[in-house]
Amino acid sequence: MPVRKDPAGNRSVEAEMDVPGTPEDVWNAIATGPGISQWFVPSELEGRIGGTAVSHFAADGSMDAVATITAWEPPRRFVAEAPGEPGTVATEWTVEAKSGGLCTVRVVHRWFATSDDWDDQFEAHSYGWISFFRLLRLYLTHFPGQHGSAFQLLVPSSEPLADAWRKLVVPLGLANATEQQRVVSDAQAFEGVVERTGPQDHPEVVVRLDQPALGFAHLFALPMGGMTYLSVRFFLFGDDAASIAKREEPKWRTWLEKHFPTPGE
């Protein structure tokens, strides 16, 4: 998704996807903290102009993204503005009803810049949103309106993207996974159907889970700051989701620490 720019230096990049549900269903999934947390990252959102939206990209709060709501028009549109190195970035979310029980969800990032320094990063954001929108679609298709339990783990690796990714997926039995393939991982005791595999330059695997609970898992690798960051995220649903997430998270943490020890240790 290329960056659009005008002669005045105003720039934007966007991503969109069709998802199932009414505008109200979709709004609850993208414009409330509990809804966002079912498919993105743990989040809080005050639904009003002047309210605060916080996305927690790391469990320790070190990667929180904080924004202020500047437009609030449920169930159709809201805008959140956040400071950033290129200046203030406005992120606009819109929901548009379509026929066939679908809605189009669109996110647009807008910012002002006098150079192209940030264009590549924002283009990467747009591709990232497409990946997350697939999870939103999966959530709205199979678990609409449910509030489950999730956990996310992020580990750094000094290895190149392809090598770090292989080191993650090979022991899990996901190295050669194909979409709609059923997978059973003895290493970490999960099983389900592969919904998505990403290309080599944006590696990811999405598995719709049967075990350890109904839900979905999202594994991906991201190069950043000369390192490769590996993310493992589980979204679990059902009456026992909380207890299962509490049991599984430390198992995954131990496994990741074993395979990706902290540099210098």
Short mmCIF file of C-alpha atoms in Angstrom, two decimals, residues 83-244:
data_model
loop_
_atom_site.label_atom_id
_atom_site.label_comp_id
_atom_site.label_asym_id
_atom_site.label_seq_id
_atom_site.Cartn_x
_atom_site.Cartn_y
_atom_site.Cartn_z
CA PRO A 83 2.70 12.00 18.92
CA GLY A 84 5.50 10.37 16.98
CA GLU A 85 8.93 11.06 15.57
CA PRO A 86 7.49 12.29 12.26
CA GLY A 87 5.07 14.50 14.22
CA THR A 88 1.44 13.94 15.14
CA VAL A 89 -0.04 10.87 13.45
CA ALA A 90 -3.82 10.71 13.05
CA THR A 91 -5.29 7.22 12.70
CA GLU A 92 -8.82 7.10 11.33
CA TRP A 93 -11.02 4.00 11.61
CA THR A 94 -14.18 3.64 9.55
CA VAL A 95 -16.87 0.96 9.26
CA GLU A 96 -18.99 0.80 6.12
CA ALA A 97 -21.92 -1.60 5.80
CA LYS A 98 -22.09 -3.77 2.68
CA SER A 99 -24.54 -6.31 1.34
CA GLY A 100 -24.36 -9.96 2.36
CA GLY A 101 -23.85 -9.31 6.07
CA LEU A 102 -20.43 -7.75 5.60
CA CYS A 103 -18.74 -4.51 6.55
CA THR A 104 -15.61 -2.87 5.21
CA VAL A 105 -13.16 -1.88 7.94
CA ARG A 106 -10.62 0.73 6.92
CA VAL A 107 -7.71 2.26 8.83
CA VAL A 108 -5.90 5.35 7.52
CA HIS A 109 -2.73 6.85 9.00
CA ARG A 110 -2.18 10.54 8.18
CA TRP A 111 0.88 12.63 9.01
CA PHE A 112 2.89 15.60 7.78
CA ALA A 113 6.51 15.27 6.69
CA THR A 114 8.97 17.22 4.57
CA SER A 115 10.95 14.14 3.55
CA ASP A 116 10.44 10.47 2.67
CA ASP A 117 12.24 9.23 5.80
CA TRP A 118 9.16 7.61 7.33
CA ASP A 119 7.44 6.34 4.19
CA ASP A 120 8.82 2.80 4.36
CA GLN A 121 7.82 2.41 7.99
CA PHE A 122 4.25 3.53 7.33
CA GLU A 123 3.97 1.28 4.31
CA ALA A 124 4.98 -1.59 6.62
CA HIS A 125 2.23 -0.47 9.03
CA SER A 126 -0.37 -0.86 6.30
CA TYR A 127 0.75 -4.41 5.53
CA GLY A 128 0.74 -5.14 9.24
CA TRP A 129 -2.87 -4.00 9.49
CA ILE A 130 -3.89 -6.41 6.74
CA SER A 131 -2.40 -9.21 8.82
CA PHE A 132 -4.26 -8.09 11.95
CA PHE A 133 -7.49 -7.61 9.97
CA ARG A 134 -7.32 -11.30 9.07
CA LEU A 135 -7.44 -12.02 12.79
CA LEU A 136 -10.38 -9.63 13.16
CA ARG A 137 -12.19 -11.49 10.40
CA LEU A 138 -11.39 -14.81 12.06
CA TYR A 139 -12.71 -13.51 15.38
CA LEU A 140 -15.93 -12.13 13.88
CA THR A 141 -16.49 -15.34 11.89
CA HIS A 142 -15.98 -17.87 14.66
CA PHE A 143 -16.19 -16.04 18.01
CA PRO A 144 -18.32 -12.90 17.47
CA GLY A 145 -19.01 -10.96 20.63
CA GLN A 146 -17.12 -13.38 22.86
CA HIS A 147 -14.58 -12.13 25.36
CA GLY A 148 -11.94 -14.77 25.93
CA SER A 149 -8.43 -14.75 27.36
CA ALA A 150 -5.24 -14.00 25.50
CA PHE A 151 -1.51 -13.92 26.06
CA GLN A 152 1.32 -12.56 23.98
CA LEU A 153 5.06 -13.14 24.21
CA LEU A 154 7.77 -11.25 22.36
CA VAL A 155 11.41 -12.33 22.22
CA PRO A 156 14.38 -10.76 20.41
CA SER A 157 16.91 -12.60 18.31
CA SER A 158 20.19 -11.37 16.85
CA GLU A 159 19.80 -13.78 13.94
CA PRO A 160 18.58 -12.67 10.50
CA LEU A 161 14.84 -12.79 9.87
CA ALA A 162 14.80 -16.08 7.92
CA ASP A 163 17.09 -17.88 10.39
CA ALA A 164 15.21 -16.69 13.46
CA TRP A 165 11.87 -17.66 11.91
CA ARG A 166 13.10 -21.17 11.11
CA LYS A 167 14.38 -21.52 14.65
CA LEU A 168 10.85 -20.75 15.88
CA VAL A 169 8.71 -22.81 13.52
CA VAL A 170 10.81 -25.91 12.83
CA PRO A 171 10.56 -27.40 16.34
CA LEU A 172 6.84 -26.56 16.39
CA GLY A 173 6.21 -28.54 13.20
CA LEU A 174 5.13 -25.44 11.29
CA ALA A 175 8.08 -24.94 8.93
CA ASN A 176 6.28 -26.31 5.88
CA ALA A 177 2.71 -25.62 6.93
CA THR A 178 0.21 -24.82 4.20
CA GLU A 179 -3.16 -23.14 4.47
CA GLN A 180 -6.05 -25.44 5.46
CA GLN A 181 -3.57 -28.07 6.64
CA ARG A 182 -4.28 -29.67 9.99
CA VAL A 183 -1.29 -29.41 12.31
CA VAL A 184 -0.47 -31.11 15.61
CA SER A 185 2.51 -29.80 17.57
CA ASP A 186 3.89 -32.21 20.11
CA ALA A 187 6.47 -29.66 21.22
CA GLN A 188 3.89 -27.33 22.74
CA ALA A 189 0.71 -29.45 22.69
CA PHE A 190 -1.49 -27.44 20.37
CA GLU A 191 -3.45 -28.45 17.30
CA GLY A 192 -5.74 -26.92 14.74
CA VAL A 193 -6.07 -25.82 11.11
CA VAL A 194 -3.67 -23.39 9.44
CA GLU A 195 -5.60 -20.32 8.29
CA ARG A 196 -2.71 -18.26 6.97
CA THR A 197 0.98 -18.50 6.10
CA GLY A 198 2.90 -15.36 5.19
CA PRO A 199 5.57 -14.71 2.54
CA GLN A 200 9.28 -14.94 3.31
CA ASP A 201 9.67 -11.20 3.84
CA HIS A 202 6.64 -11.07 6.20
CA PRO A 203 6.67 -14.54 7.81
CA GLU A 204 3.65 -15.51 9.88
CA VAL A 205 1.42 -18.46 10.69
CA VAL A 206 -2.18 -18.27 11.91
CA VAL A 207 -3.72 -21.45 13.32
CA ARG A 208 -7.41 -21.79 14.23
CA LEU A 209 -7.14 -23.88 17.35
CA ASP A 210 -8.96 -26.94 18.69
CA GLN A 211 -6.42 -27.46 21.47
CA PRO A 212 -5.50 -26.35 24.10
CA ALA A 213 -8.83 -24.52 23.66
CA LEU A 214 -10.96 -23.13 20.87
CA GLY A 215 -9.40 -19.97 19.49
CA PHE A 216 -6.51 -18.97 17.27
CA ALA A 217 -2.75 -18.54 17.48
CA HIS A 218 -0.68 -15.97 15.62
CA LEU A 219 3.07 -16.36 15.21
CA PHE A 220 5.15 -13.84 13.28
CA ALA A 221 8.63 -12.37 12.94
CA LEU A 222 9.50 -8.71 12.54
CA PRO A 223 12.89 -7.10 11.81
CA MET A 224 13.41 -3.92 13.84
CA GLY A 225 16.45 -1.96 14.95
CA GLY A 226 18.94 -4.52 13.69
CA MET A 227 17.20 -7.35 15.57
CA THR A 228 14.49 -9.87 14.74
CA TYR A 229 11.52 -9.91 17.09
CA LEU A 230 9.46 -13.08 17.33
CA SER A 231 5.88 -12.85 18.54
CA VAL A 232 3.67 -15.66 19.81
CA ARG A 233 0.07 -14.72 20.57
CA PHE A 234 -2.80 -16.96 21.65
CA PHE A 235 -6.48 -15.93 21.74
CA LEU A 236 -8.57 -18.50 23.60
CA PHE A 237 -12.34 -18.72 24.07
CA GLY A 238 -14.75 -20.79 26.11
CA ASP A 239 -15.60 -21.23 29.78
CA ASP A 240 -12.11 -22.48 30.68
CA ALA A 241 -10.18 -19.97 28.54
CA ALA A 242 -8.80 -17.99 31.48
CA SER A 243 -7.46 -21.00 33.35
CA ILE A 244 -6.01 -22.52 30.18
#
